[in-house]
Structure formats: structure tokens, C-alpha cells
Tab-separated table of C-alpha atoms in Angstrom:
chain	number	residue	atom	x	y	z
A	124	MET	CA	20.219	-33.259	32.247
A	125	ARG	CA	21.436	-34.253	28.605
A	126	SER	CA	25.128	-33.851	28.185
A	127	ALA	CA	26.761	-31.812	25.611
A	128	PRO	CA	28.145	-33.587	22.516
A	129	ARG	CA	31.594	-34.846	22.999
A	130	GLY	CA	34.073	-32.156	21.993
A	131	GLY	CA	31.490	-29.384	22.826
A	132	PRO	CA	28.567	-27.897	20.874
A	133	ASP	CA	28.865	-27.582	17.115
A	134	TYR	CA	26.801	-25.821	14.295
A	135	ALA	CA	25.053	-28.971	13.445
A	136	SER	CA	23.904	-29.542	17.077
A	137	ALA	CA	22.470	-25.830	16.918
A	138	GLY	CA	20.520	-26.823	13.922
A	139	VAL	CA	22.582	-25.561	11.054
A	140	ASP	CA	23.746	-28.023	8.344
A	141	ILE	CA	26.568	-26.504	6.383
A	142	GLY	CA	26.764	-29.592	4.132
A	143	ALA	CA	23.042	-29.342	3.179
A	144	GLY	CA	23.670	-25.820	2.030
A	145	GLU	CA	26.619	-26.919	-0.153
A	146	ARG	CA	24.359	-29.638	-1.681
A	147	ALA	CA	21.616	-27.168	-2.423
A	148	VAL	CA	24.037	-24.875	-4.230
A	149	GLU	CA	25.127	-27.873	-6.503
A	150	LEU	CA	21.490	-28.732	-7.129
A	151	LEU	CA	20.654	-25.239	-8.352
A	152	ARG	CA	23.770	-24.579	-10.279
A	153	ASP	CA	22.320	-25.598	-13.712
A	154	ALA	CA	19.208	-23.663	-13.208
A	155	VAL	CA	21.011	-20.409	-12.325
A	156	ALA	CA	23.235	-21.076	-15.355
A	157	ARG	CA	20.155	-20.778	-17.589
A	158	THR	CA	19.626	-17.113	-16.666
A	159	ALA	CA	23.057	-15.983	-17.767
A	160	ARG	CA	23.325	-12.934	-19.969
A	161	PRO	CA	26.377	-12.030	-21.914
A	162	GLU	CA	27.320	-9.363	-19.388
A	163	VAL	CA	27.534	-11.949	-16.434
A	164	ILE	CA	31.034	-12.508	-15.309
A	165	GLY	CA	31.644	-15.953	-13.633
A	166	GLY	CA	29.101	-18.063	-11.941
A	167	ILE	CA	27.692	-18.687	-8.659
A	168	GLY	CA	29.813	-19.466	-5.564
A	169	GLY	CA	31.730	-16.284	-5.249
A	170	PHE	CA	31.298	-13.595	-2.694
A	171	ALA	CA	29.658	-11.180	-5.185
A	172	GLY	CA	27.993	-11.553	-8.541
A	173	LEU	CA	29.582	-9.609	-11.426
A	174	PHE	CA	27.881	-7.951	-14.307
A	175	ASP	CA	29.829	-5.999	-17.098
A	176	ALA	CA	28.509	-2.499	-17.016
A	177	SER	CA	30.370	-1.505	-20.141
A	178	ARG	CA	27.077	-1.948	-22.029
A	179	LEU	CA	25.943	1.305	-20.299
A	180	THR	CA	28.356	3.363	-22.247
A	181	GLY	CA	26.040	2.969	-25.214
A	182	TYR	CA	23.352	4.930	-23.378
A	183	ARG	CA	23.124	8.709	-23.769
A	184	ARG	CA	22.116	9.030	-20.126
A	185	PRO	CA	21.358	5.604	-18.408
A	186	LEU	CA	19.220	5.648	-15.236
A	187	LEU	CA	19.672	2.606	-13.034
A	188	ALA	CA	16.296	1.470	-11.442
A	189	THR	CA	16.000	-0.885	-8.509
A	190	SER	CA	13.167	-2.839	-6.930
A	191	THR	CA	12.864	-5.273	-4.112
A	192	ASP	CA	9.949	-7.403	-2.945
A	193	GLY	CA	8.822	-10.807	-1.555
A	194	VAL	CA	5.963	-13.183	-2.157
A	195	GLY	CA	4.000	-12.485	1.050
A	196	THR	CA	1.956	-15.235	2.721
A	197	LYS	CA	1.510	-17.120	-0.566
A	198	VAL	CA	4.603	-19.013	0.678
A	199	ALA	CA	2.271	-20.399	3.443
A	200	ILE	CA	0.099	-21.983	0.857
A	201	ALA	CA	3.118	-23.413	-0.961
A	202	GLN	CA	4.513	-24.812	2.368
A	203	ARG	CA	1.050	-26.373	3.406
A	204	LEU	CA	0.940	-28.145	-0.091
A	205	GLY	CA	4.576	-29.033	-0.197
A	206	ARG	CA	4.974	-27.484	-3.620
A	207	TYR	CA	7.777	-25.107	-4.014
A	208	ASP	CA	8.533	-24.646	-7.713
A	209	THR	CA	6.194	-21.805	-8.501
A	210	VAL	CA	6.722	-19.207	-5.748
A	211	GLY	CA	10.150	-18.347	-7.183
A	212	ILE	CA	8.432	-17.184	-10.360
A	213	ASP	CA	6.130	-15.121	-8.323
A	214	LEU	CA	9.186	-13.457	-6.679
A	215	VAL	CA	10.673	-12.522	-10.090
A	216	ALA	CA	7.295	-11.137	-11.299
A	217	MET	CA	6.762	-8.902	-8.233
A	218	VAL	CA	10.223	-7.376	-8.612
A	219	VAL	CA	10.755	-7.043	-12.430
A	220	ASP	CA	7.281	-5.905	-13.346
A	221	ASP	CA	7.796	-2.912	-10.774
A	222	LEU	CA	11.021	-2.091	-12.564
A	223	VAL	CA	9.407	-2.116	-16.074
A	224	ALA	CA	6.757	0.209	-14.885
A	225	CYS	CA	9.193	3.115	-15.432
A	226	GLY	CA	10.412	1.649	-18.746
A	227	ALA	CA	13.608	-0.053	-17.289
A	228	GLU	CA	14.994	-3.195	-18.762
A	229	PRO	CA	15.683	-5.703	-15.834
A	230	LEU	CA	19.357	-6.620	-16.054
A	231	PHE	CA	20.004	-8.878	-13.035
A	232	MET	CA	18.440	-10.099	-9.839
A	233	THR	CA	19.505	-11.436	-6.508
A	234	ASP	CA	17.388	-13.513	-4.150
A	235	TYR	CA	17.305	-14.414	-0.461
A	236	VAL	CA	15.844	-17.708	0.927
A	237	VAL	CA	15.464	-18.337	4.585
A	238	CYS	CA	14.223	-21.541	6.141
A	239	GLY	CA	13.946	-23.312	9.515
A	240	ALA	CA	15.635	-26.390	8.299
A	241	LEU	CA	17.637	-26.412	5.068
A	242	ARG	CA	16.508	-29.142	2.740
A	243	PRO	CA	18.488	-29.114	-0.515
A	244	GLU	CA	15.709	-30.364	-2.734
A	245	ARG	CA	13.321	-27.828	-1.403
A	246	ILE	CA	15.817	-24.929	-1.765
A	247	ALA	CA	16.574	-26.109	-5.347
A	248	ALA	CA	12.989	-26.001	-6.257
A	249	ILE	CA	12.423	-22.649	-4.857
A	250	VAL	CA	15.497	-21.137	-6.476
A	251	GLY	CA	14.775	-23.144	-9.636
A	252	GLY	CA	11.460	-21.166	-9.828
A	253	VAL	CA	13.406	-17.887	-9.399
A	254	ALA	CA	15.651	-19.027	-12.215
A	255	GLU	CA	12.672	-19.875	-14.572
A	256	GLY	CA	11.196	-16.443	-13.589
A	257	CYS	CA	14.460	-14.746	-14.592
A	258	VAL	CA	14.536	-16.602	-18.026
A	259	ARG	CA	10.947	-15.448	-18.704
A	260	ALA	CA	12.026	-11.901	-17.738
A	261	GLY	CA	15.224	-11.801	-19.619
A	262	CYS	CA	17.381	-10.957	-16.626
A	263	ALA	CA	20.256	-12.793	-14.930
A	264	LEU	CA	19.995	-14.287	-11.595
A	265	LEU	CA	23.363	-12.886	-10.451
A	266	GLY	CA	23.558	-14.187	-6.951
A	267	GLY	CA	21.758	-14.979	-3.694
A	268	GLU	CA	21.737	-16.096	-0.250
A	269	THR	CA	20.350	-19.213	1.446
A	270	ALA	CA	19.945	-18.950	5.316
A	271	GLU	CA	18.986	-21.490	7.929
A	272	HIS	CA	17.436	-20.180	11.031
A	273	PRO	CA	16.656	-22.976	13.439
A	274	ARG	CA	14.649	-22.143	16.510
A	275	HIS	CA	13.557	-18.974	14.950
A	276	LEU	CA	11.504	-20.632	12.204
A	277	GLY	CA	9.848	-23.959	12.287
A	278	PRO	CA	11.530	-26.864	10.233
A	279	ASP	CA	8.961	-26.434	7.450
A	280	ASP	CA	8.823	-22.601	7.437
A	281	PHE	CA	10.406	-20.568	4.751
A	282	ASP	CA	10.342	-17.032	3.164
A	283	LEU	CA	11.952	-15.435	0.244
A	284	ALA	CA	12.745	-12.005	-1.097
A	285	GLY	CA	14.660	-10.587	-3.969
A	286	ALA	CA	15.977	-7.363	-5.640
A	287	ALA	CA	16.575	-6.473	-9.181
A	288	THR	CA	18.419	-3.750	-10.999
A	289	GLY	CA	17.352	-2.404	-14.408
A	290	VAL	CA	18.327	0.506	-16.801
A	291	VAL	CA	16.355	3.044	-18.725
A	292	GLU	CA	17.496	5.796	-20.982
A	293	ALA	CA	16.583	9.067	-19.157
A	294	ASP	CA	14.520	10.545	-21.972
A	295	GLU	CA	12.499	7.329	-22.275
A	296	LEU	CA	11.472	7.194	-18.610
A	297	LEU	CA	7.832	6.526	-18.230
A	298	GLY	CA	5.558	7.883	-15.579
A	299	PRO	CA	3.070	10.614	-14.530
A	300	ASP	CA	5.056	13.355	-16.366
A	301	ARG	CA	4.068	11.841	-19.830
A	302	VAL	CA	0.343	11.002	-19.008
A	303	ARG	CA	-2.404	13.333	-20.253
A	304	PRO	CA	-6.055	13.531	-20.821
A	305	GLY	CA	-7.139	11.426	-23.661
A	306	ASP	CA	-4.736	8.529	-23.062
A	307	VAL	CA	-6.278	5.131	-23.291
A	308	LEU	CA	-5.933	2.451	-20.527
A	309	ILE	CA	-4.912	-0.928	-22.000
A	310	ALA	CA	-5.415	-3.619	-19.341
A	311	MET	CA	-3.323	-6.874	-19.657
A	312	ALA	CA	-4.998	-10.024	-18.086
A	313	SER	CA	-3.543	-11.501	-14.881
A	314	SER	CA	-2.887	-15.162	-14.485
A	315	GLY	CA	-5.105	-15.118	-11.375
A	316	LEU	CA	-4.516	-13.954	-7.817
A	317	HIS	CA	-0.799	-13.352	-8.637
A	318	SER	CA	0.928	-12.762	-5.084
A	319	ASN	CA	-1.398	-10.273	-3.284
A	320	GLY	CA	-4.153	-10.684	-0.846
A	321	PHE	CA	-3.095	-13.999	0.458
A	322	SER	CA	-3.586	-13.100	4.038
A	323	LEU	CA	-7.353	-12.635	3.347
A	324	VAL	CA	-7.304	-15.853	1.187
A	325	ARG	CA	-5.880	-17.913	3.955
A	326	LYS	CA	-8.320	-16.394	6.474
A	327	LEU	CA	-11.181	-17.442	4.007
A	328	ILE	CA	-9.693	-21.088	3.732
A	329	GLU	CA	-9.021	-21.518	7.455
A	330	ASP	CA	-11.971	-19.845	9.058
A	331	GLU	CA	-14.757	-22.228	10.334
A	332	GLY	CA	-17.839	-22.241	8.351
A	333	CYS	CA	-16.074	-20.960	5.047
A	334	ALA	CA	-16.660	-24.376	3.360
A	335	LEU	CA	-13.462	-23.710	1.245
A	336	SER	CA	-10.763	-26.360	1.306
A	337	LEU	CA	-7.623	-26.594	-0.701
A	338	ASP	CA	-8.625	-29.933	-1.726
A	339	ALA	CA	-11.815	-28.779	-3.211
A	340	GLU	CA	-12.453	-28.769	-6.926
A	341	PRO	CA	-15.096	-25.900	-7.382
A	342	ALA	CA	-17.005	-26.297	-10.649
A	343	ALA	CA	-16.556	-22.574	-11.456
A	344	LEU	CA	-12.700	-23.237	-11.500
A	345	GLY	CA	-12.548	-26.494	-13.434
A	346	ARG	CA	-9.461	-27.473	-11.442
A	347	PRO	CA	-8.394	-27.813	-7.729
A	348	LEU	CA	-8.542	-24.695	-5.605
A	349	ALA	CA	-4.778	-25.510	-4.586
A	350	GLU	CA	-3.687	-25.402	-8.137
A	351	GLU	CA	-5.594	-22.092	-8.880
A	352	LEU	CA	-3.956	-20.480	-5.839
A	353	LEU	CA	-0.382	-21.496	-6.728
A	354	THR	CA	-0.613	-20.395	-10.319
A	355	PRO	CA	2.468	-18.352	-10.756
A	356	THR	CA	2.185	-14.669	-11.504
A	357	ARG	CA	2.406	-13.655	-15.030
A	358	ILE	CA	5.539	-11.821	-15.846
A	359	TYR	CA	5.087	-8.794	-18.251
A	360	ALA	CA	8.491	-7.325	-18.386
A	361	ARG	CA	9.352	-8.380	-21.914
A	362	ASP	CA	5.992	-7.743	-23.226
A	363	CYS	CA	5.966	-4.107	-21.770
A	364	LEU	CA	9.424	-3.367	-23.188
A	365	ALA	CA	8.190	-4.689	-26.625
A	366	LEU	CA	5.106	-2.501	-26.331
A	367	ALA	CA	7.032	0.677	-25.309
A	368	ALA	CA	9.402	0.162	-28.278
A	369	GLY	CA	6.562	-0.397	-30.689
A	370	CYS	CA	4.013	2.387	-29.832
A	371	GLU	CA	3.661	5.530	-27.722
A	372	VAL	CA	3.421	4.342	-24.194
A	373	HIS	CA	3.266	7.036	-21.422
A	374	ALA	CA	3.150	4.834	-18.318
A	375	PHE	CA	2.648	1.288	-16.889
A	376	ALA	CA	0.827	0.540	-13.666
A	377	HIS	CA	1.748	-2.932	-12.109
A	378	ILE	CA	-1.554	-4.002	-10.332
A	379	THR	CA	-0.505	-5.439	-6.919
A	380	GLY	CA	-1.718	-4.776	-3.419
A	381	GLY	CA	-4.310	-1.937	-3.500
A	382	GLY	CA	-5.884	-3.066	-6.616
A	383	LEU	CA	-6.570	-1.087	-9.792
A	384	ALA	CA	-7.409	2.223	-8.453
A	385	ALA	CA	-4.511	2.666	-6.032
A	386	ASN	CA	-1.909	1.498	-8.522
A	387	LEU	CA	-3.205	3.509	-11.402
A	388	GLY	CA	-3.185	6.512	-9.089
A	389	ARG	CA	0.619	6.119	-8.679
A	390	VAL	CA	1.140	7.017	-12.490
A	391	LEU	CA	-1.206	9.964	-12.776
A	392	PRO	CA	-0.218	13.614	-12.729
A	393	PRO	CA	-2.191	15.959	-10.412
A	394	ASP	CA	-4.400	17.225	-13.137
A	395	ALA	CA	-5.707	13.925	-14.572
A	396	ASP	CA	-7.964	11.101	-13.583
A	397	ALA	CA	-8.217	7.422	-14.799
A	398	VAL	CA	-11.603	6.154	-15.358
A	399	VAL	CA	-11.756	2.275	-15.671
A	400	ASP	CA	-14.804	0.560	-17.153
A	401	ARG	CA	-15.786	-2.676	-15.241
A	402	GLY	CA	-17.924	-3.535	-18.357
A	403	SER	CA	-14.774	-4.192	-20.401
A	404	TRP	CA	-13.947	-7.493	-18.790
A	405	HIS	CA	-15.117	-10.502	-16.760
A	406	PRO	CA	-13.019	-11.190	-13.580
A	407	PRO	CA	-11.773	-14.764	-13.443
A	408	PRO	CA	-14.068	-17.122	-11.547
A	409	VAL	CA	-11.550	-17.327	-8.540
A	410	PHE	CA	-12.468	-13.869	-7.429
A	411	GLY	CA	-16.146	-14.459	-7.492
A	412	LEU	CA	-15.631	-17.790	-5.580
A	413	LEU	CA	-13.533	-15.981	-2.709
A	414	ALA	CA	-16.068	-13.133	-2.370
A	415	ALA	CA	-19.068	-15.520	-2.224
A	416	HIS	CA	-17.644	-17.993	0.194
A	417	GLY	CA	-16.157	-15.310	2.452
A	418	GLY	CA	-18.956	-12.693	2.205
A	419	VAL	CA	-16.366	-10.202	1.030
A	420	ALA	CA	-17.633	-6.806	-0.215
A	421	ALA	CA	-17.085	-5.966	-3.769
A	422	ALA	CA	-15.269	-2.823	-2.745
A	423	GLU	CA	-12.803	-4.680	-0.475
A	424	MET	CA	-12.254	-7.278	-3.245
A	425	GLU	CA	-11.211	-4.426	-5.582
A	426	ARG	CA	-9.066	-2.855	-2.973
A	427	VAL	CA	-7.196	-6.126	-2.227
A	428	PHE	CA	-7.174	-8.132	-5.403
A	429	ASN	CA	-6.149	-7.254	-9.147
A	430	MET	CA	-9.590	-8.694	-10.153
A	431	GLY	CA	-8.124	-10.077	-13.403
A	432	VAL	CA	-5.903	-7.068	-14.412
A	433	GLY	CA	-2.174	-7.604	-13.765
A	434	MET	CA	-0.694	-4.689	-15.793
A	435	VAL	CA	-2.139	-1.486	-17.281
A	436	ALA	CA	-0.490	0.496	-20.060
A	437	VAL	CA	-1.346	4.130	-20.451
A	438	VAL	CA	-0.861	4.844	-24.154
A	439	ALA	CA	-1.643	7.794	-26.505
A	440	ALA	CA	-5.083	7.809	-27.961
A	441	GLY	CA	-3.914	7.170	-31.374
A	442	ALA	CA	-1.627	4.199	-30.196
A	443	ALA	CA	-4.487	2.092	-28.738
A	444	ASP	CA	-5.055	-0.136	-31.706
A	445	ARG	CA	-1.416	-0.639	-32.296
A	446	ALA	CA	-0.886	-1.474	-28.623
A	447	LEU	CA	-3.616	-4.221	-28.678
A	448	ALA	CA	-2.209	-5.678	-32.004
A	449	LEU	CA	1.242	-5.891	-30.433
A	450	LEU	CA	0.115	-7.581	-27.295
A	451	ALA	CA	-2.118	-10.066	-29.394
A	452	ALA	CA	0.940	-11.100	-31.307
A	453	ARG	CA	2.786	-11.762	-28.146
A	454	ASP	CA	-0.230	-13.823	-26.812
A	455	VAL	CA	-0.994	-11.322	-23.927
A	456	PRO	CA	-4.747	-11.161	-23.446
A	457	ALA	CA	-5.431	-7.306	-23.391
A	458	TRP	CA	-8.240	-4.880	-24.036
A	459	ALA	CA	-9.176	-1.208	-23.795
A	460	ALA	CA	-10.306	-0.669	-20.250
A	461	GLY	CA	-10.905	3.020	-19.886
A	462	GLN	CA	-9.188	6.383	-20.423
A	463	VAL	CA	-7.520	9.162	-18.736
A	464	SER	CA	-9.516	12.477	-18.332
A	465	ALA	CA	-8.957	15.920	-16.774
A	466	GLY	CA	-9.190	15.635	-13.137
A	467	THR	CA	-7.354	15.791	-9.801
A	468	GLY	CA	-4.904	12.816	-9.941
A	469	SER	CA	-7.215	9.994	-8.821
A	470	ALA	CA	-8.370	6.668	-10.256
A	471	ARG	CA	-11.794	5.081	-10.118
A	472	LEU	CA	-13.893	2.177	-11.455
A	473	ARG	CA	-17.347	2.729	-12.917
A	474	GLY	CA	-20.024	0.443	-14.169
A	475	ARG	CA	-20.509	-3.236	-13.536
A	476	HIS	CA	-18.713	-6.348	-14.864
A	477	PRO	CA	-20.686	-8.301	-17.591
A	478	GLY	CA	-23.016	-10.916	-16.316
């Protein structure tokens, strides 16, 4: 029987390295500082992040909005490849683009990273990605937590989650109450799979006979499959806020798990339907690749994945051309993908994709 370390058990012998946590904080300090907004008080290292709320006194009736999310099993792909610098961007996108769906400007975010063994460089890469996402979204990374759970998680295992707070003027709140028949659906292109459906993706990769490998370089993709899968989620927050400021937007639908129909249905009033025309866009090749190699039915693909549409703006009929011009000026690929009609509060896709 192995004897206990002289002086009795300590935290290190239980698998927790406090010193590694301190080194990780030092490595990510500069990345977090890049996200600071004028309202941020102090820096990292305190017990709580501080944000000067006096700015809210300029609102007539400010509504605070909050959202929380994770990256799902996309982290397993990052872990398998040993690449950790993109999943933090995914995390920010999943959270702030939910916030902006109601018209809220993301103000600040906090994150939580848990791992089996705390490796400072890995934590710095993950949180560095979160910081980069916050820079893209225009919000501050106000604080976070890094936890080490030995014996509960394997040494290479990790997960991350986050939450953000935003603000919107009450009379500028977007959503179903504003949507009406005649509105136009403006689709904004996704950067790929984003962060949804990866349990199915992993099954397709790992199942015998699938003939898909992370090392493969399918001709249809023009790059390695691994690179395609870890493409970070597009962050639409600033683009959506600019769009809402520049034309008559009634709602945004962030297209995540559930696909186009389910997420559009969340912003419809009970007397209106959204009809999306598949003929208005070509889904990126990765979706066809996964469907073909895995034998996944088209309906299931549309239920699980975004199929190339990451965000939809529901705009007034007379604002469609203006909306497209504004998005083009911001280098966001977008197109008119359908319209809202009288109905019963459901969304559906019709027609076929080109080709």
C-alpha cells in the first residue's frame, strides 16, 4: 500500500495545481484587457467584475437582457485536434447573438472553463478565443472562472460556458409583437456549422463505414475537414445592431439547434407564418458532405443544422433593399430568403436548393 505524502495529503496530490491556475491568469491578462469598454472598472483578479451602470441613466426605459450558453460537443473536436483557439469565439457567438435577437446591445460577458488538468497554455488559448469573440461583439469580458476537476474529468477533457448581459430600450424591443404579414426575411450567411449538431457530426466521423476522417481533405471543401469543423461561429451582434439602427427591423432569429423553421417560429406572432424559399441560396458543401456520407435525410439535416443561414432579420417590406445594402457594406453575405404571410404562427421551407 502506497503511503501518504509526508505531512499528509495536499491539494496537488489530489490533482489540483493552484500554481497552474495563477499562471493561466497571467497568460490571459492581456487578452482580457483588449475587451475593456469605458464602463469597465478595474481588471481581472478581483472577486467580481465591475461595470459602471450610470450609462443606463441615458435610457428612457432600459431593459436588461441576459443569455447563457455553451459550445456543446464541438469541444470534443477541439480536444481531439489539440486546437483550442476557436471554441471561445464560438461561445461568445452563441451567447451574444441570442441577446441581439431582441435588439439588445451586449455589454459584458463572463465565462466558465472546467478541465480535468489545468494546463495554463491551453486555458490561455481558450479564454483568448473568448476575448477575441468579445472584441468582435463589442462587449467586455468582465470576469470568469477556471476550475480543475481531477478524477471527475480526464486530463484532456474540458468544457466551457458563458453568460452575457445586454441592454435595449423598451420601445425598441424586437420580437413577435412587431412581425406582420408582408415582412421580408433577410438571411445572413453562416460561416459553416457554427456550434450546433456536433453530436451528429461526431457520430458520422466515428461510426465504422462512414469513410469520413478529420484528416481527410474532401475536394468539395477545398481544405481539411478538421479545419472546416473548427471554423468559428460568425458573430452578428454588431451587424444586427447597425441594421436595426439603419432600417425598420421587426425581429431577428438566431439560427441554432432546431434549424431555420424552429428558430424562425420563435419570433412569429400567432397569426403569421414565415415561408423560406430554399431556391434563394446554395448550402455550403460541408452540409452535403455530411448528408451523403452519413445517409442523413434532408429533413433531419434541416432540423439539426443551420444549412448556411446563421441569422435571419425580419424587416418591413419597404426596408428589404436598404437592409441588403447595409449588410453588403458591412461585408455580411445576405439575401432575401422569403416572407411573412398570414397564418398560424409556424415557419416552413419550400422548394429546392439550386443545383
